[in-house]
Amino acid sequence: MPDALVRPQATLADALWADAGTVCLSGTQALLRLLLMQRARDAAAGLDTRGFLSGYRGSPLGAVDLAVWRAGAAFAERGIRFLPAVNEELAATAVLGTQRVASDPERSCDGVFALWYGKGPGVDRAGDALKHGNAYGSSPTGGVLVVAGDDHGCVSSSMPHQSDLAFQAWQMPVLAPANVAELVEFGLYGWALSRYCGNWVGLTALSEVVESAGTVDLDLIQARAAAWAGAEAVRAASGHRPPAEGLHYRWPDLPSLAIETRLADKLAAVAAFARVNAIDRRIVEPTPAAPARVGIVTAGKAHLDFMEVLRRLDITTEQLAAAGVRVHKLGLTYPIEATRMRAFVCGLAEVLVIEEKAPVVETQLKALLFNAPDGARPRVLGKSDAEGRPLIAATGELRPSRLIEIVAAWLAAHDAALDRRAQVRDFTPPELLSNAADAVRRLPYFCAGCPHNTSTRVPAGSTARPGIGCHVMASWMERSTAGLIQMGGEGVDWVSHAMFTRVPHVFQNLGDGTYYHSGYLAIRQAVAAKATLTYKILYN
Ligand code: SF4
C-alpha cells in the first residue's frame, strides 16, 4: 500500500496560480510567475500597476510565448499584457514606452513593470534600444527587467555568448540567479532595484538554469521580498540622496550630457540599495576560534558547480569553516556591493573567484582592492593564478568536472586537512568508451516531412548559404551549402563578397521566421546593391 500523497490537492496549474506554499516550476514558468507575483505585491501595497512582457523567442527562452498562450486569458485578466515582438530590438523599444506611463496625466494605471526577454544574440541585436532604455530609465512605479537567455555552451546558437558583459558596458546592473527559485526572487528584487535607482536591471538566464525545473518555496521568497527596505528606508539607512533632478524616466529626455551624469548617479543609487537590501549570501563564515584566512567568491550557477565539487570531495561547509575558508555567493554581480566585499576580504590572504566565462566579478574585485592598504588586499585568483597562468576556464561552460581539480588543489594548498586530491576523478572518457572509430555515425537530419528536405536542394553546379534555423543542417547533407551569418544578415556578406570574385551567383537560404524578424532588411540591402543572388524563403 503506497503512502498517501502529502499534498493530494496539488495540481500542475499551481506552478502559475498558487499563492503560497511550495510549487514545482520550470524556468520559463518562473518568468511568468514573476509578473503575477509583482502584480500581487503592488496590489497589496496599494499600487494599481500593470505588467508588460515582450521579447523574441530563441533558446533557452524559446517557450516564453508558448507559456503565455497556454496560461490563457487568466494571465491578461491579472493585469499582464503580452506583446510578441517582431524582434528583440522592437521589443525593447516597446518596453521603453511602458516607463512613460507613470508620468502620463492620462494614464489608466499607476505604472507598468516590464520584462524584456531574448537570447544572447538578441541582447546584442537590441543593444541600442536596451542602452537607450537603460539611460532613459525606469519609472518609480514601474521598473524593467532585462532577461538574457545565455547559451554559454553554444548548444543552440551560432556562437557562445555572455550578456553580462554588454549589460556592464551599458552601466546596467546584473543579477545572476543560480536556479529557478532565484529566478523568481532575483526577478522581484530586480524590479525593486529598478524602481529605486532608475536603471533597467539585467537578469542572466543561463540555459542550465532557465531550462531546468525545481521546487520553489513561495513563502520564503515572499518573506524575503517583504523584508526589503523601501525607498525611504534605503535613503535613511544608507544616507543616499538622489540628485534634485531625479533618476527616473522623463519625457522628453533630449540629448545632453545630463544623461551621462544620470547614469553615474544611478549606479550610486544601485550601491545604496544593494548595501541595504542584500541578495548576496555568506555561505561559510569561520569562527573567531579558527579565523578566516582565505576565501571563495561564487556567483550564479557557478555557485552550484562549486557546491557539487564539495560534495564530490566529501567536504562539508563546517569543515571549510574549521579550516578558515570563507565563502560568499553573489547575487548582484555588477556592480559588486563594495562594503560587503571589503568585509569579506578582511583578514584574508587569498581569494578564489569562481564564475562563469569572462571575469566579471574578478575584475571588479581586483579594481576595488587595488589601492587598499596592505593587510586588506588579498591576492585574487580566478581566471588566472597568482603567477598569471590560466586557472578557471573563461571559455565554454563551467561544470563540476572542470572545477574539481582546481578547487581540490587550491584547498589542499591552504589546509592539509582539506586535501582530497585523491578523490578527484578524471572525467576524460576512456578510449574504450569512445565511438570516434565507429563506422556508423548519425548526423542530425531534418524531420521526416519537413519542407527543408527538398527546399534546401540546389541545382548542380550551384552553391548555397545557410542561415539561422534548422535549415543550417543542409551544411552537412552534400548540398553544396556552407557558411553561417548572424540572424538578419543573410546574404549581405555575399553582396560585398560578390564585388571581388568571379563566382557569378549563390543561393541564400532564409527561414520564414528570420524573414519576419529581420531578414527582409537583408533582402532590401541586396536589392539596393543590385547583387546577384537568389533568396529562398524557406516556408516550414
Ligand atoms: S524546421 Fe523541420 S527539421 Fe526543424 S524541427 Fe521543424 S520540422 Fe524538424
Coordinates of C-alpha atoms and ligand atoms in Angstrom, one line a residue:
M1 CA 0.0 0.0 0.0
P2 CA 1.7 3.2 -1.1
D3 CA 1.9 6.1 1.3
A4 CA -0.8 8.7 1.0
L5 CA 0.1 11.8 -1.0
V6 CA 1.3 14.6 1.2
R7 CA -0.5 17.2 -0.9
P8 CA -3.2 15.5 -2.8
Q9 CA -4.7 18.8 -3.7
A10 CA -1.6 19.9 -5.6
T11 CA -2.0 20.4 -9.4
L12 CA 0.3 21.3 -12.3
A13 CA -1.5 24.6 -12.5
D14 CA -0.1 25.6 -9.1
A15 CA 3.1 26.4 -10.9
L16 CA 1.5 29.7 -12.0
W17 CA -1.5 30.2 -9.9
A18 CA -0.8 29.0 -6.3
D19 CA -0.4 32.0 -4.0
A20 CA 1.7 30.3 -1.3
G21 CA 3.4 27.1 -0.4
T22 CA 5.8 25.0 -2.4
V23 CA 5.4 24.7 -6.2
C24 CA 7.2 22.9 -8.9
L25 CA 8.3 25.4 -11.6
S26 CA 10.2 25.4 -14.9
G27 CA 12.5 28.3 -15.5
T28 CA 10.1 29.6 -18.2
Q29 CA 7.1 29.4 -15.8
A30 CA 9.2 31.3 -13.3
L31 CA 9.4 34.3 -15.6
L32 CA 5.6 34.3 -15.9
R33 CA 5.1 33.8 -12.2
L34 CA 7.3 36.7 -11.5
L35 CA 5.0 39.1 -13.3
L36 CA 2.0 37.7 -11.4
M37 CA 3.8 38.0 -8.1
Q38 CA 4.9 41.5 -8.7
R39 CA 1.3 42.5 -9.6
A40 CA 0.1 40.9 -6.3
R41 CA 2.9 42.7 -4.3
D42 CA 1.9 46.0 -5.8
A43 CA -1.8 45.5 -5.2
A44 CA -1.1 44.6 -1.6
A45 CA 0.9 47.8 -1.3
G46 CA -2.0 49.8 -2.7
L47 CA -0.4 50.4 -6.2
D48 CA -2.6 49.9 -9.2
T49 CA 0.1 48.7 -11.6
R50 CA 0.1 46.6 -14.7
G51 CA 2.7 44.2 -16.1
F52 CA 4.1 44.1 -19.6
L53 CA 6.0 41.3 -21.3
S54 CA 7.7 41.5 -24.6
G55 CA 10.6 39.8 -26.4
Y56 CA 11.5 37.4 -29.1
R57 CA 11.8 33.6 -28.8
G58 CA 15.1 31.7 -29.0
S59 CA 16.6 29.0 -26.9
P60 CA 17.0 29.0 -23.9
L61 CA 13.9 31.3 -23.9
G62 CA 12.2 29.6 -26.8
A63 CA 9.0 28.8 -25.0
V64 CA 8.0 32.0 -23.2
D65 CA 5.4 33.0 -25.7
L66 CA 4.0 29.5 -25.7
A67 CA 3.8 29.5 -21.9
V68 CA 1.8 32.8 -22.0
W69 CA -0.6 31.5 -24.6
R70 CA -1.0 28.3 -22.6
A71 CA -1.8 30.4 -19.5
G72 CA -4.7 31.8 -21.4
A73 CA -7.0 34.7 -20.6
A74 CA -6.3 34.5 -16.9
F75 CA -2.9 36.0 -17.5
A76 CA -4.3 39.1 -19.1
E77 CA -7.1 39.2 -16.5
R78 CA -4.5 39.5 -13.8
G79 CA -3.3 42.7 -15.4
I80 CA -0.4 41.4 -17.5
R81 CA -0.1 42.4 -21.2
F82 CA 2.0 40.4 -23.6
L83 CA 3.4 41.8 -26.9
P84 CA 5.0 39.1 -29.0
A85 CA 7.6 41.3 -30.8
V86 CA 8.8 41.2 -34.4
N87 CA 12.3 41.2 -33.0
E88 CA 14.2 41.9 -29.8
E89 CA 15.1 45.5 -30.7
L90 CA 11.5 46.4 -31.2
A91 CA 10.5 44.6 -28.0
A92 CA 13.0 46.7 -26.1
T93 CA 11.5 49.9 -27.6
A94 CA 8.1 48.8 -26.6
V95 CA 9.3 48.2 -23.1
L96 CA 10.8 51.7 -23.1
G97 CA 7.3 53.1 -23.8
T98 CA 5.8 51.4 -20.7
Q99 CA 8.0 53.5 -18.5
R100 CA 6.4 56.7 -19.8
V101 CA 3.0 55.7 -18.4
A102 CA 3.7 56.7 -14.8
S103 CA 4.2 60.3 -15.8
D104 CA 1.3 60.4 -18.3
P105 CA -1.6 62.5 -16.9
E106 CA -4.0 60.4 -18.9
R107 CA -2.6 57.1 -17.6
S108 CA -5.0 54.3 -16.9
C109 CA -2.9 52.8 -14.1
D110 CA -0.2 53.9 -11.6
G111 CA 2.7 52.4 -13.6
V112 CA 3.9 49.5 -15.6
F113 CA 6.5 47.0 -14.6
A114 CA 8.0 45.3 -17.7
L115 CA 10.0 42.3 -18.6
W116 CA 12.0 42.1 -21.8
Y117 CA 13.4 38.7 -22.9
G118 CA 15.7 37.5 -25.6
K119 CA 18.6 35.1 -26.2
G120 CA 22.1 36.5 -26.1
P121 CA 22.3 37.4 -29.8
G122 CA 19.0 39.2 -29.3
V123 CA 20.6 41.2 -26.5
D124 CA 23.4 42.2 -28.9
R125 CA 20.9 43.0 -31.7
A126 CA 18.8 45.1 -29.3
G127 CA 21.8 46.8 -27.9
D128 CA 21.0 50.3 -29.0
A129 CA 17.4 50.1 -27.8
L130 CA 18.4 48.5 -24.4
K131 CA 21.1 51.0 -23.9
H132 CA 18.7 53.9 -24.6
G133 CA 16.1 52.3 -22.4
N134 CA 18.6 51.9 -19.5
A135 CA 19.8 55.5 -20.0
Y136 CA 16.3 57.0 -20.2
G137 CA 15.4 54.8 -17.2
S138 CA 12.5 53.3 -15.4
S139 CA 9.6 54.8 -13.6
P140 CA 9.4 54.7 -9.8
T141 CA 6.1 52.7 -10.0
G142 CA 7.2 50.6 -12.9
G143 CA 10.7 49.1 -13.4
V144 CA 12.3 47.0 -16.1
L145 CA 13.9 43.6 -16.0
V146 CA 16.0 42.6 -19.0
V147 CA 16.2 38.8 -19.1
A148 CA 19.1 37.5 -21.2
G149 CA 18.9 33.8 -22.3
D150 CA 22.6 33.0 -22.4
D151 CA 23.8 29.9 -24.1
H152 CA 27.3 29.6 -22.6
G153 CA 27.9 26.2 -24.1
C154 CA 26.9 27.2 -27.6
V155 CA 24.4 24.3 -27.7
S156 CA 21.8 26.1 -29.8
S157 CA 23.4 29.3 -31.1
S158 CA 25.6 30.5 -33.9
M159 CA 28.3 31.2 -31.3
P160 CA 28.6 31.2 -27.5
H161 CA 27.6 34.4 -25.7
Q162 CA 27.6 36.1 -22.4
S163 CA 25.3 39.1 -22.0
D164 CA 26.5 40.4 -18.6
L165 CA 29.5 42.0 -20.4
A166 CA 27.1 44.0 -22.6
F167 CA 25.0 45.0 -19.6
Q168 CA 28.1 46.1 -17.8
A169 CA 29.1 48.2 -20.8
W170 CA 25.7 50.0 -20.7
Q171 CA 26.0 50.5 -16.9
M172 CA 23.1 48.2 -16.3
P173 CA 23.1 46.3 -13.0
V174 CA 23.3 42.5 -13.4
L175 CA 21.6 39.8 -11.3
A176 CA 22.8 36.2 -11.6
P177 CA 20.3 33.6 -10.4
A178 CA 21.7 30.1 -9.7
N179 CA 18.4 28.2 -10.0
V180 CA 14.7 28.5 -10.7
A181 CA 13.9 29.8 -7.2
E182 CA 16.4 32.5 -7.6
L183 CA 14.9 33.5 -10.9
V184 CA 11.8 34.3 -9.0
E185 CA 13.4 36.0 -6.0
F186 CA 16.0 37.9 -8.1
G187 CA 13.4 39.0 -10.6
L188 CA 11.3 40.6 -7.8
Y189 CA 14.5 42.2 -6.5
G190 CA 15.3 43.5 -9.9
W191 CA 12.1 45.4 -10.2
A192 CA 12.5 46.8 -6.6
L193 CA 16.1 47.9 -7.6
S194 CA 14.9 49.3 -10.9
R195 CA 12.3 51.4 -9.2
Y196 CA 14.8 52.8 -6.7
C197 CA 17.8 53.5 -9.0
G198 CA 16.0 54.3 -12.3
N199 CA 18.1 51.7 -14.2
W200 CA 16.8 48.8 -16.2
V201 CA 18.2 45.7 -14.5
G202 CA 19.7 42.7 -16.3
L203 CA 18.9 39.2 -15.2
T204 CA 21.0 36.4 -16.7
A205 CA 19.0 33.3 -17.6
L206 CA 21.6 30.6 -18.4
S207 CA 20.5 27.6 -20.3
E208 CA 21.2 25.3 -17.4
V209 CA 19.0 27.5 -15.1
V210 CA 16.1 28.5 -17.2
E211 CA 15.8 25.2 -19.0
S212 CA 15.6 23.4 -15.7
A213 CA 12.8 23.0 -13.1
G214 CA 12.7 22.8 -9.4
T215 CA 10.6 23.1 -6.3
V216 CA 10.2 26.7 -5.2
D217 CA 9.2 27.8 -1.7
L218 CA 7.0 30.8 -2.4
D219 CA 6.6 31.7 1.3
L220 CA 10.3 32.0 1.7
I221 CA 10.6 34.3 -1.3
Q222 CA 7.7 36.4 -0.3
A223 CA 9.1 36.7 3.2
R224 CA 12.5 37.8 1.9
A225 CA 10.9 40.3 -0.5
A226 CA 8.7 41.7 2.3
A227 CA 11.9 42.4 4.3
W228 CA 13.5 44.6 1.5
A229 CA 13.6 48.2 2.6
G230 CA 11.6 50.7 0.6
A231 CA 13.0 53.9 -0.9
E232 CA 12.7 56.0 2.3
A233 CA 14.3 53.3 4.4
V234 CA 17.1 52.8 1.9
R235 CA 17.8 56.5 2.0
A236 CA 17.7 56.6 5.8
A237 CA 19.9 53.6 6.2
S238 CA 22.5 54.5 3.5
G239 CA 22.5 58.3 3.6
H240 CA 21.9 58.2 -0.2
R241 CA 20.5 61.4 -1.6
P242 CA 19.3 61.2 -5.2
P243 CA 20.1 64.3 -7.3
A244 CA 17.4 67.0 -7.2
E245 CA 16.6 66.5 -10.9
G246 CA 15.8 62.8 -10.2
L247 CA 17.0 59.5 -11.6
H248 CA 13.9 58.2 -13.4
Y249 CA 12.3 58.3 -16.8
R250 CA 11.3 61.8 -18.0
W251 CA 9.8 62.8 -21.3
P252 CA 11.3 64.2 -23.4
D253 CA 14.9 63.3 -22.5
L254 CA 16.7 65.4 -25.1
P255 CA 20.4 64.8 -26.0
S256 CA 22.7 66.2 -23.3
L257 CA 25.5 65.3 -21.0
A258 CA 22.9 65.1 -18.3
I259 CA 22.0 61.6 -19.5
E260 CA 25.6 60.5 -18.8
T261 CA 25.7 62.2 -15.4
R262 CA 22.4 60.5 -14.5
L263 CA 23.8 57.1 -15.5
A264 CA 26.6 57.6 -12.9
D265 CA 24.1 58.8 -10.3
K266 CA 22.0 55.7 -11.0
L267 CA 24.9 53.5 -10.1
A268 CA 25.4 55.3 -6.9
A269 CA 21.7 54.6 -6.2
V270 CA 22.3 50.9 -7.0
A271 CA 25.1 50.8 -4.5
A272 CA 22.9 52.3 -1.8
F273 CA 20.0 50.0 -2.5
A274 CA 22.3 46.9 -2.6
R275 CA 24.0 48.0 0.6
V276 CA 20.7 48.0 2.5
N277 CA 19.0 45.1 0.6
A278 CA 21.3 42.2 0.1
I279 CA 20.8 39.2 -2.1
D280 CA 24.4 38.2 -1.7
R281 CA 24.8 35.5 0.8
R282 CA 27.6 34.4 3.2
I283 CA 27.7 30.7 2.7
V284 CA 30.6 29.9 5.1
E285 CA 31.8 32.1 7.9
P286 CA 34.7 30.7 10.1
T287 CA 34.5 31.3 13.8
P288 CA 36.9 33.5 15.8
A289 CA 38.5 30.3 17.1
A290 CA 39.6 29.5 13.6
P291 CA 39.7 32.8 11.8
A292 CA 39.2 33.1 8.1
R293 CA 42.5 33.0 6.2
V294 CA 41.3 32.5 2.6
G295 CA 38.0 33.0 0.8
I296 CA 36.0 31.9 -2.2
V297 CA 33.6 34.1 -4.1
T298 CA 31.0 32.4 -6.3
A299 CA 28.2 33.8 -8.5
G300 CA 25.1 32.4 -10.1
K301 CA 25.2 28.9 -11.5
A302 CA 28.9 28.6 -10.8
H303 CA 28.0 28.5 -7.1
L304 CA 26.1 25.3 -7.5
D305 CA 29.0 23.8 -9.5
F306 CA 31.2 24.7 -6.6
M307 CA 28.9 23.1 -4.1
E308 CA 28.7 20.0 -6.2
V309 CA 32.5 19.9 -6.2
L310 CA 32.5 20.0 -2.4
R311 CA 30.0 17.1 -2.3
R312 CA 32.2 15.0 -4.6
L313 CA 35.2 15.8 -2.5
D314 CA 33.3 14.9 0.8
I315 CA 34.0 18.4 2.2
T316 CA 31.3 20.0 4.3
T317 CA 30.8 23.7 4.8
E318 CA 31.6 23.1 8.5
Q319 CA 34.9 21.6 7.5
L320 CA 35.6 24.7 5.4
A321 CA 34.8 26.9 8.3
A322 CA 37.0 25.0 10.6
A323 CA 39.8 25.4 8.1
G324 CA 39.4 29.1 7.9
V325 CA 37.8 29.2 4.5
R326 CA 35.1 31.9 4.0
V327 CA 32.6 31.5 1.1
H328 CA 30.5 34.3 -0.3
K329 CA 27.9 34.0 -3.0
L330 CA 27.0 37.0 -5.1
G331 CA 23.5 37.6 -6.5
L332 CA 24.3 41.1 -7.8
T333 CA 27.3 40.6 -10.0
Y334 CA 27.5 44.1 -11.3
P335 CA 28.2 46.4 -9.6
I336 CA 29.5 44.3 -6.8
E337 CA 28.5 45.7 -3.4
A338 CA 31.6 47.3 -2.0
T339 CA 31.0 47.3 1.7
R340 CA 30.3 43.6 1.9
M341 CA 33.2 42.7 -0.4
R342 CA 35.6 44.7 1.8
A343 CA 34.2 42.9 4.9
F344 CA 34.5 39.6 3.1
V345 CA 38.2 40.1 2.3
C346 CA 39.1 41.3 5.8
G347 CA 41.8 39.1 7.2
L348 CA 42.2 37.0 4.0
A349 CA 45.5 36.3 2.3
E350 CA 43.9 35.0 -0.9
V351 CA 40.6 34.9 -2.7
L352 CA 39.5 32.5 -5.4
V353 CA 36.7 33.8 -7.6
I354 CA 34.5 31.1 -9.3
E355 CA 32.3 32.4 -12.0
E356 CA 31.2 31.5 -15.5
K357 CA 33.1 32.7 -18.5
A358 CA 34.7 36.2 -18.5
P359 CA 35.9 37.6 -15.2
V360 CA 33.1 40.0 -14.5
V361 CA 33.3 39.7 -10.7
E362 CA 37.0 39.1 -10.5
T363 CA 37.9 42.2 -12.5
Q364 CA 35.6 44.4 -10.3
L365 CA 37.1 42.8 -7.1
K366 CA 40.6 43.5 -8.3
A367 CA 39.7 47.1 -9.1
L368 CA 38.1 47.5 -5.7
L369 CA 41.2 46.2 -3.8
F370 CA 44.0 47.6 -6.0
N371 CA 44.6 50.7 -3.8
A372 CA 43.6 49.0 -0.5
P373 CA 46.2 49.2 2.3
D374 CA 48.5 46.2 3.0
G375 CA 46.6 43.6 5.0
A376 CA 43.3 44.5 3.3
R377 CA 44.4 43.5 -0.2
P378 CA 44.5 39.7 -0.7
R379 CA 45.7 38.0 -3.8
V380 CA 42.8 37.5 -6.1
L381 CA 42.8 34.3 -8.3
G382 CA 40.2 33.2 -10.8
K383 CA 40.7 33.1 -14.5
S384 CA 44.5 33.1 -13.7
D385 CA 46.6 32.0 -10.8
A386 CA 49.0 34.1 -8.7
E387 CA 51.6 33.7 -11.5
G388 CA 49.3 34.7 -14.2
R389 CA 48.8 31.2 -15.6
P390 CA 45.3 30.1 -16.8
L391 CA 43.3 28.7 -13.9
I392 CA 39.5 28.5 -14.2
A393 CA 38.3 28.3 -17.8
A394 CA 36.9 31.5 -19.2
T395 CA 35.6 29.7 -22.2
G396 CA 32.8 27.1 -22.6
E397 CA 30.5 26.2 -19.7
L398 CA 31.7 25.7 -16.2
R399 CA 30.9 22.3 -14.8
P400 CA 31.9 20.5 -11.6
S401 CA 34.1 18.2 -13.7
R402 CA 36.0 21.3 -15.0
L403 CA 36.3 22.8 -11.5
I404 CA 37.1 19.8 -9.2
E405 CA 40.8 19.5 -9.9
I406 CA 41.3 23.3 -9.4
V407 CA 39.3 23.5 -6.2
A408 CA 40.9 20.4 -4.7
A409 CA 44.4 21.7 -5.4
W410 CA 43.6 25.1 -4.1
L411 CA 42.0 23.8 -0.8
A412 CA 44.9 21.3 -0.3
A413 CA 47.4 24.1 -0.8
H414 CA 45.8 26.1 2.0
D415 CA 45.0 23.4 4.5
A416 CA 46.2 19.8 4.6
A417 CA 43.0 18.8 6.4
L418 CA 41.1 19.6 3.2
D419 CA 43.4 17.7 0.9
R420 CA 41.1 15.5 -1.1
R421 CA 43.1 15.4 -4.3
A422 CA 43.0 11.6 -4.2
Q423 CA 39.2 11.8 -4.7
V424 CA 39.5 13.8 -7.9
R425 CA 38.1 11.7 -10.7
D426 CA 39.4 12.0 -14.2
F427 CA 36.3 12.8 -16.3
T428 CA 38.0 12.3 -19.6
P429 CA 36.1 9.5 -21.4
P430 CA 38.3 6.4 -21.5
E431 CA 39.3 5.3 -25.0
L432 CA 37.2 2.1 -24.6
L433 CA 34.0 4.2 -24.5
S434 CA 34.9 6.5 -27.4
N435 CA 32.9 6.0 -30.5
A436 CA 35.2 8.0 -32.7
A437 CA 36.2 5.0 -34.7
D438 CA 32.6 3.7 -35.3
A439 CA 31.8 3.1 -38.9
V440 CA 28.2 4.3 -38.5
R441 CA 27.5 7.7 -37.1
R442 CA 24.2 9.5 -37.2
L443 CA 24.3 13.2 -38.0
P444 CA 21.3 15.3 -37.1
Y445 CA 18.9 15.5 -40.0
F446 CA 15.6 17.2 -40.9
C447 CA 12.4 15.6 -39.6
A448 CA 10.5 13.4 -41.9
G449 CA 8.1 15.6 -43.8
C450 CA 9.9 18.8 -43.1
P451 CA 9.9 21.0 -46.2
H452 CA 13.6 21.7 -45.7
N453 CA 14.2 18.2 -47.0
T454 CA 13.6 19.4 -50.5
S455 CA 13.7 23.2 -50.3
T456 CA 17.4 23.3 -49.4
R457 CA 18.5 21.3 -52.5
V458 CA 20.4 23.3 -55.1
P459 CA 20.8 22.8 -58.9
A460 CA 24.0 21.0 -59.9
G461 CA 26.9 23.4 -60.0
S462 CA 25.3 25.9 -57.7
T463 CA 26.2 26.7 -54.1
A464 CA 24.0 27.9 -51.2
R465 CA 24.5 29.7 -47.9
P466 CA 22.5 28.6 -44.9
G467 CA 21.1 30.9 -42.2
I468 CA 19.8 30.7 -38.6
G469 CA 17.4 27.8 -38.1
C470 CA 17.2 24.1 -38.7
H471 CA 18.0 24.5 -42.3
V472 CA 21.6 25.1 -41.3
M473 CA 21.8 21.3 -41.2
A474 CA 21.9 21.4 -45.0
S475 CA 25.6 22.2 -44.5
W476 CA 26.4 18.5 -43.9
M477 CA 24.0 17.0 -46.4
E478 CA 26.2 17.2 -49.5
R479 CA 24.0 20.1 -50.8
S480 CA 26.9 22.5 -51.6
T481 CA 25.8 24.6 -48.7
A482 CA 28.3 26.2 -46.3
G483 CA 28.8 29.2 -44.0
L484 CA 26.7 31.0 -41.4
I485 CA 26.0 34.6 -40.6
Q486 CA 24.2 36.3 -37.8
M487 CA 20.4 36.4 -37.8
G488 CA 19.2 39.0 -40.2
G489 CA 22.4 39.4 -42.1
E490 CA 21.7 36.6 -44.5
G491 CA 23.1 37.3 -48.0
V492 CA 24.6 40.7 -47.2
D493 CA 28.0 39.2 -46.7
W494 CA 27.7 38.0 -50.3
V495 CA 26.7 41.5 -51.5
S496 CA 30.2 42.7 -50.8
H497 CA 32.0 39.4 -51.5
A498 CA 30.4 39.3 -55.0
M499 CA 32.2 42.6 -55.9
F500 CA 35.6 40.8 -55.6
T501 CA 35.1 37.3 -57.1
R502 CA 34.4 35.6 -60.4
V503 CA 31.7 33.4 -58.8
P504 CA 28.6 34.7 -60.5
H505 CA 25.8 33.7 -58.2
V506 CA 24.8 32.0 -54.9
F507 CA 21.6 30.9 -53.3
Q508 CA 20.8 32.3 -49.8
N509 CA 18.5 30.3 -47.6
L510 CA 16.4 32.4 -45.3
G511 CA 13.9 30.8 -42.8
D512 CA 10.5 32.4 -42.8
G513 CA 10.9 33.2 -39.1
T514 CA 14.1 35.1 -39.8
Y515 CA 12.5 36.8 -42.8
Y516 CA 9.8 38.2 -40.4
H517 CA 12.4 39.0 -37.6
S518 CA 14.9 41.0 -39.7
G519 CA 15.7 39.1 -42.9
Y520 CA 13.6 41.4 -45.2
L521 CA 16.1 44.2 -44.3
A522 CA 18.9 42.0 -45.7
I523 CA 16.9 41.5 -48.9
R524 CA 16.4 45.2 -49.2
Q525 CA 20.2 45.7 -48.9
A526 CA 20.8 43.1 -51.6
V527 CA 18.3 44.7 -53.9
A528 CA 19.7 48.1 -53.3
A529 CA 23.2 46.9 -54.1
K530 CA 21.9 45.1 -57.3
A531 CA 23.6 42.0 -56.0
T532 CA 23.3 38.7 -58.0
L533 CA 21.9 36.1 -55.6
T534 CA 18.7 34.2 -55.2
Y535 CA 17.0 34.2 -51.8
K536 CA 15.0 31.1 -50.9
I537 CA 12.4 31.9 -48.2
L538 CA 12.1 28.6 -46.6
Y539 CA 8.5 28.1 -45.5
N540 CA 8.0 25.4 -42.9
Ligands
SF4_1 S1 12.1 23.0 -39.0 FE1 12.0 21.0 -39.9 S2 13.7 19.9 -39.1 FE2 13.4 21.7 -37.8 S3 12.1 20.9 -36.2 FE3 10.8 21.8 -37.7 S4 10.2 20.0 -38.9 FE4 12.0 19.4 -37.8

